[in-house]
């Protein structure tokens, strides 16, 4: 990444009095911590600016910091910064915002050029890694709570440094954050990984009922009665899918969760070999090569997607 990009982003941040920071719909910890860390770093550096982190609040993520409730249609000539999202139509809650310029900070494969000024690196572990680089390479200032959020986003999106986009740079940033701010990482880990017992029981249900095909494709269809029985929410399967990595018999695994209220199937896909985002893209989804998602309306589409993923696994097996 050229030094120039960081400098230019800093210049824009300095120029605007009002800045809105948004991320993708259905956020994960990296999406929320990246927007909150960036908001708090900008406010810490420029206390007189109006900086808002927007999007639907997720109860579980309140511990990372509160989002801002602001009438977006009343804001004038603001800068929009989007984090952890490649395209504008997946950005949460900006329909009413009339922004003057937009900057993208993201680690997904680039599916849409949104702005002339983009800090995009699809080899980075997380959006938080990119926000940390931006802060470290410019006069933006950090404090303990910014450092904690950056740590949480990086740890969570790299799945505790297990995923392939973990690099020397990831470890350098993590070690600098721990060192500079004396982070209590036991407490931070607990805030990401502590779970109630009903979730552990639901986890057992997923393992017990995962269907595994000869090709290495595994899937489970999670219907509302199961969600209700275990008293979990619709986001719980997404939060658990990475726990099913390293199953000897499985190459690609898929959680299909029916969202009764919105009449849609939420699909999480993970892989430890075959490339899956090309399949997800054919079903209005997307994501990374080995971690993708989609939302489809019918079980027929779900089954078509499973067929395609099965084929991708078979082709991958043939080449091994
Ligand atoms: P998830 O399984 O929801 O954790 O998503 C895995 C990856 O796929 C993330 O990088 C998401 O941003 C991306 N993703 C999930 N759903 C979609 C979708 N409907 N369209 C595009 N990308 C998606």
XYZ file of C-alpha atoms and ligand atoms in Angstrom:
343
model
C 0.000 0.000 0.000
C 1.546 3.337 -0.964
C 2.186 5.770 1.912
C 0.282 8.276 -0.128
C -3.064 6.552 0.470
C -2.757 6.866 4.263
C -1.702 10.492 3.895
C -4.596 11.295 1.578
C -7.135 9.628 3.861
C -5.754 11.600 6.797
C -6.031 14.825 4.777
C -9.708 14.133 4.011
C -10.424 13.310 7.652
C -8.758 16.567 8.642
C -10.770 18.526 6.075
C -14.301 17.449 7.030
C -16.132 18.713 10.118
C -18.698 15.890 9.953
C -17.717 12.296 9.325
C -19.985 9.234 9.210
C -18.497 5.763 9.540
C -20.588 2.819 8.377
C -20.084 -0.932 7.839
C -21.895 -3.909 6.404
C -25.371 -5.196 7.244
C -25.444 -8.191 9.591
C -22.190 -7.069 11.226
C -19.541 -9.275 12.785
C -17.099 -8.114 15.491
C -14.534 -6.849 12.930
C -17.152 -4.690 11.192
C -18.300 -3.075 14.441
C -14.907 -2.713 16.126
C -13.329 -1.224 12.986
C -15.982 1.505 12.732
C -15.951 2.247 16.478
C -12.137 2.254 16.705
C -11.879 4.630 13.744
C -14.592 6.915 15.124
C -12.904 7.059 18.537
C -9.440 7.634 17.084
C -10.730 10.541 14.977
C -12.588 12.044 17.947
C -9.539 11.613 20.175
C -7.387 13.401 17.588
C -9.946 16.063 16.653
C -12.262 16.552 19.663
C -14.332 19.234 17.896
C -15.353 17.183 14.904
C -18.746 15.454 14.660
C -17.981 11.813 14.058
C -20.712 9.187 13.979
C -20.530 5.396 13.784
C -23.862 4.261 12.343
C -25.830 1.115 11.602
C -28.220 -1.180 13.434
C -27.145 -1.923 16.994
C -26.430 -5.529 17.885
C -27.020 -6.260 21.560
C -24.091 -8.697 21.825
C -21.673 -6.075 20.486
C -22.612 -3.262 22.877
C -19.559 -4.136 24.938
C -17.379 -2.830 22.071
C -18.917 0.658 22.377
C -22.197 2.308 21.484
C -23.206 3.294 17.987
C -24.564 6.777 17.278
C -28.224 7.544 16.733
C -28.278 10.524 14.398
C -30.752 11.861 11.847
C -28.608 11.223 8.787
C -30.815 13.293 6.469
C -29.963 16.425 8.483
C -26.196 16.123 8.015
C -24.645 18.465 5.477
C -21.497 17.991 3.391
C -20.070 15.093 5.270
C -17.397 12.521 4.570
C -18.561 8.900 4.559
C -16.039 6.195 5.470
C -17.102 2.580 4.985
C -15.192 -0.215 6.701
C -15.229 -3.986 6.140
C -17.559 -3.848 3.149
C -16.713 -3.926 -0.571
C -19.860 -2.454 -2.112
C -22.200 0.375 -1.264
C -25.392 -1.655 -1.430
C -24.276 -3.833 1.526
C -23.572 -0.808 3.726
C -25.998 -0.633 6.634
C -28.232 2.374 7.177
C -26.926 5.097 4.854
C -29.942 5.501 2.547
C -30.772 8.893 3.973
C -27.238 10.196 4.031
C -26.218 12.849 1.566
C -22.442 12.548 1.683
C -19.980 14.621 -0.282
C -17.171 12.080 -0.543
C -16.653 8.449 0.372
C -13.582 6.465 1.417
C -13.467 2.673 1.581
C -11.299 0.727 4.045
C -11.726 -2.987 3.398
C -10.096 -6.389 3.186
C -12.587 -8.152 0.884
C -11.766 -8.868 -2.757
C -12.648 -5.651 -4.563
C -16.011 -6.186 -6.221
C -16.806 -2.519 -6.831
C -14.751 0.652 -6.993
C -16.637 2.938 -4.668
C -14.275 5.875 -4.477
C -11.069 7.356 -5.816
C -9.605 6.921 -2.351
C -9.630 3.330 -1.138
C -7.514 1.530 1.413
C -8.241 -1.975 0.160
C -6.022 -4.986 0.775
C -7.613 -8.386 0.340
C -4.572 -10.043 1.898
C -5.122 -8.261 5.230
C -6.498 -10.322 8.120
C -9.243 -7.851 8.970
C -10.599 -4.345 8.518
C -9.191 -3.570 11.980
C -5.684 -4.377 10.762
C -6.112 -1.718 8.047
C -7.528 0.825 10.498
C -4.564 0.150 12.831
C -2.149 0.726 9.922
C -3.943 3.965 9.040
C -3.654 5.228 12.614
C -0.023 4.170 13.019
C 1.010 5.723 9.685
C -0.686 9.104 10.144
C -0.968 11.706 12.920
C -4.237 10.055 14.079
C -4.011 9.233 17.777
C -4.867 6.048 19.599
C -5.863 5.327 23.187
C -6.540 2.150 25.175
C -10.139 1.705 24.080
C -9.216 2.161 20.392
C -6.365 -0.337 20.819
C -8.687 -2.836 22.532
C -11.233 -2.662 19.726
C -8.543 -3.071 17.072
C -7.169 -6.081 18.961
C -10.666 -7.643 19.171
C -11.402 -7.152 15.464
C -8.077 -8.620 14.357
C -8.308 -11.606 16.728
C -11.876 -12.313 15.761
C -11.582 -12.007 11.963
C -8.342 -13.986 11.817
C -10.039 -16.600 14.022
C -7.292 -16.281 16.622
C -4.569 -16.190 13.919
C -5.693 -19.504 12.382
C -6.868 -18.189 9.022
C -4.551 -17.902 6.063
C -4.531 -14.093 5.854
C -2.720 -13.905 9.159
C 0.712 -12.503 8.267
C 3.850 -11.165 9.870
C 2.200 -7.737 9.630
C -0.794 -9.008 11.642
C 1.496 -10.203 14.432
C 3.547 -6.975 14.341
C 0.417 -4.879 14.802
C -0.994 -7.138 17.525
C 2.281 -7.134 19.412
C 2.554 -3.342 19.104
C -1.002 -2.893 20.420
C -0.337 -5.195 23.384
C 2.960 -3.518 24.100
C 1.911 0.106 23.687
C -1.311 -0.192 25.704
C -0.551 -3.103 28.086
C -3.699 -4.868 26.853
C -5.278 -7.350 29.242
C -5.897 -9.958 26.581
C -7.416 -12.546 28.927
C -10.260 -10.127 29.631
C -10.532 -9.272 25.939
C -10.660 -12.933 24.910
C -13.442 -13.529 27.428
C -15.434 -10.669 25.896
C -15.259 -12.431 22.519
C -15.576 -16.071 23.501
C -17.588 -16.402 26.724
C -20.894 -18.159 25.971
C -24.008 -19.296 27.832
C -24.565 -23.041 28.185
C -27.523 -23.106 25.734
C -25.107 -22.021 22.981
C -22.741 -24.853 23.855
C -25.672 -27.291 23.632
C -26.645 -25.791 20.262
C -23.032 -26.248 19.153
C -23.394 -29.940 20.045
C -26.565 -30.110 17.943
C -24.716 -28.682 14.922
C -21.923 -31.247 15.187
C -24.404 -34.073 15.699
C -26.505 -33.148 12.670
C -23.972 -31.924 10.114
C -24.504 -33.921 6.903
C -21.253 -34.886 5.235
C -21.020 -35.854 1.554
C -18.350 -37.998 -0.048
C -16.973 -34.920 -1.852
C -16.091 -33.250 1.454
C -19.102 -30.927 1.402
C -20.886 -30.679 4.749
C -24.072 -28.765 5.462
C -26.849 -28.305 7.951
C -30.258 -26.686 7.498
C -31.250 -24.910 10.691
C -34.981 -24.314 10.969
C -36.807 -21.937 13.370
C -37.905 -24.724 15.747
C -34.247 -25.563 16.450
C -33.333 -21.909 16.980
C -36.255 -21.685 19.420
C -35.522 -24.996 21.134
C -31.974 -23.951 22.011
C -32.996 -20.342 22.681
C -30.288 -18.916 20.417
C -30.615 -16.166 17.821
C -30.276 -16.128 14.055
C -26.712 -14.814 14.243
C -25.538 -17.677 16.470
C -24.794 -20.132 13.621
C -22.648 -17.453 11.883
C -20.696 -16.969 15.084
C -20.037 -20.704 15.318
C -19.153 -21.631 11.769
C -15.413 -21.111 12.209
C -15.411 -23.648 15.066
C -15.990 -26.348 12.457
C -12.632 -25.838 10.778
C -10.163 -28.746 10.605
C -12.723 -31.568 10.433
C -10.794 -34.307 8.671
C -13.652 -35.378 6.389
C -14.766 -31.836 5.486
C -13.478 -29.431 2.832
C -16.395 -26.995 2.568
C -19.056 -26.526 5.205
C -22.306 -24.616 4.983
C -24.813 -23.429 7.581
C -28.250 -22.596 6.205
C -30.420 -20.739 8.700
C -34.028 -19.878 7.931
C -34.986 -16.356 8.957
C -38.744 -16.727 9.345
C -39.476 -13.028 9.824
C -37.735 -11.932 6.631
C -38.554 -15.171 4.788
C -34.963 -15.696 3.720
C -32.267 -18.332 4.085
C -29.048 -16.945 5.562
C -26.100 -18.920 4.310
C -22.603 -19.100 5.790
C -19.953 -20.940 3.795
C -16.387 -21.798 4.789
C -13.675 -23.733 3.000
C -10.250 -25.129 3.639
C -9.276 -25.537 -0.003
C -11.887 -25.061 -2.719
C -12.637 -21.462 -3.727
C -16.205 -20.667 -2.697
C -16.836 -16.964 -3.250
C -17.358 -17.565 -6.976
C -20.300 -19.839 -6.078
C -21.646 -17.394 -3.466
C -21.533 -14.590 -6.056
C -23.817 -16.583 -8.356
C -26.448 -16.492 -5.602
C -26.279 -12.719 -4.889
C -23.680 -13.317 -2.196
C -19.956 -12.818 -1.941
C -17.072 -12.654 0.466
C -13.563 -14.036 0.579
C -12.123 -17.037 -1.259
C -12.505 -19.263 1.804
C -15.203 -17.453 3.810
C -18.359 -16.389 2.030
C -22.034 -15.819 2.583
C -25.299 -15.295 0.757
C -29.010 -14.851 1.343
C -31.500 -16.683 -0.850
C -35.264 -16.800 -0.954
C -36.087 -20.455 -1.613
C -34.960 -23.919 -0.619
C -34.608 -24.684 -4.362
C -31.882 -22.032 -4.568
C -30.252 -23.433 -1.421
C -30.140 -26.876 -3.011
C -28.750 -25.479 -6.273
C -26.011 -23.755 -4.327
C -25.215 -26.966 -2.463
C -24.983 -28.786 -5.803
C -22.507 -26.200 -7.106
C -20.452 -26.376 -3.922
C -20.468 -30.166 -4.142
C -19.076 -29.879 -7.662
C -16.395 -27.436 -6.550
C -15.350 -29.971 -3.874
C -15.270 -32.844 -6.354
C -13.113 -30.836 -8.771
C -10.783 -29.886 -5.956
C -10.475 -33.533 -4.854
C -9.569 -34.584 -8.415
C -6.679 -32.101 -8.502
C -5.215 -33.219 -5.176
P -20.470 -14.650 7.161
O -20.604 -16.085 6.826
O -21.777 -13.936 7.285
O -19.545 -14.449 8.323
O -19.759 -13.943 5.906
C -18.515 -14.364 5.417
C -18.015 -13.344 4.426
O -18.902 -13.254 3.325
C -17.919 -11.936 5.009
O -16.750 -11.355 4.504
C -19.146 -11.248 4.491
O -18.939 -9.869 4.322
C -19.386 -11.936 3.158
N -20.832 -12.032 2.888
C -21.769 -12.619 3.666
N -22.994 -12.509 3.130
C -22.838 -11.812 1.974
C -23.759 -11.354 0.953
N -25.055 -11.576 1.010
N -23.207 -10.662 -0.084
C -21.878 -10.416 -0.165
N -20.976 -10.828 0.766
C -21.437 -11.514 1.813
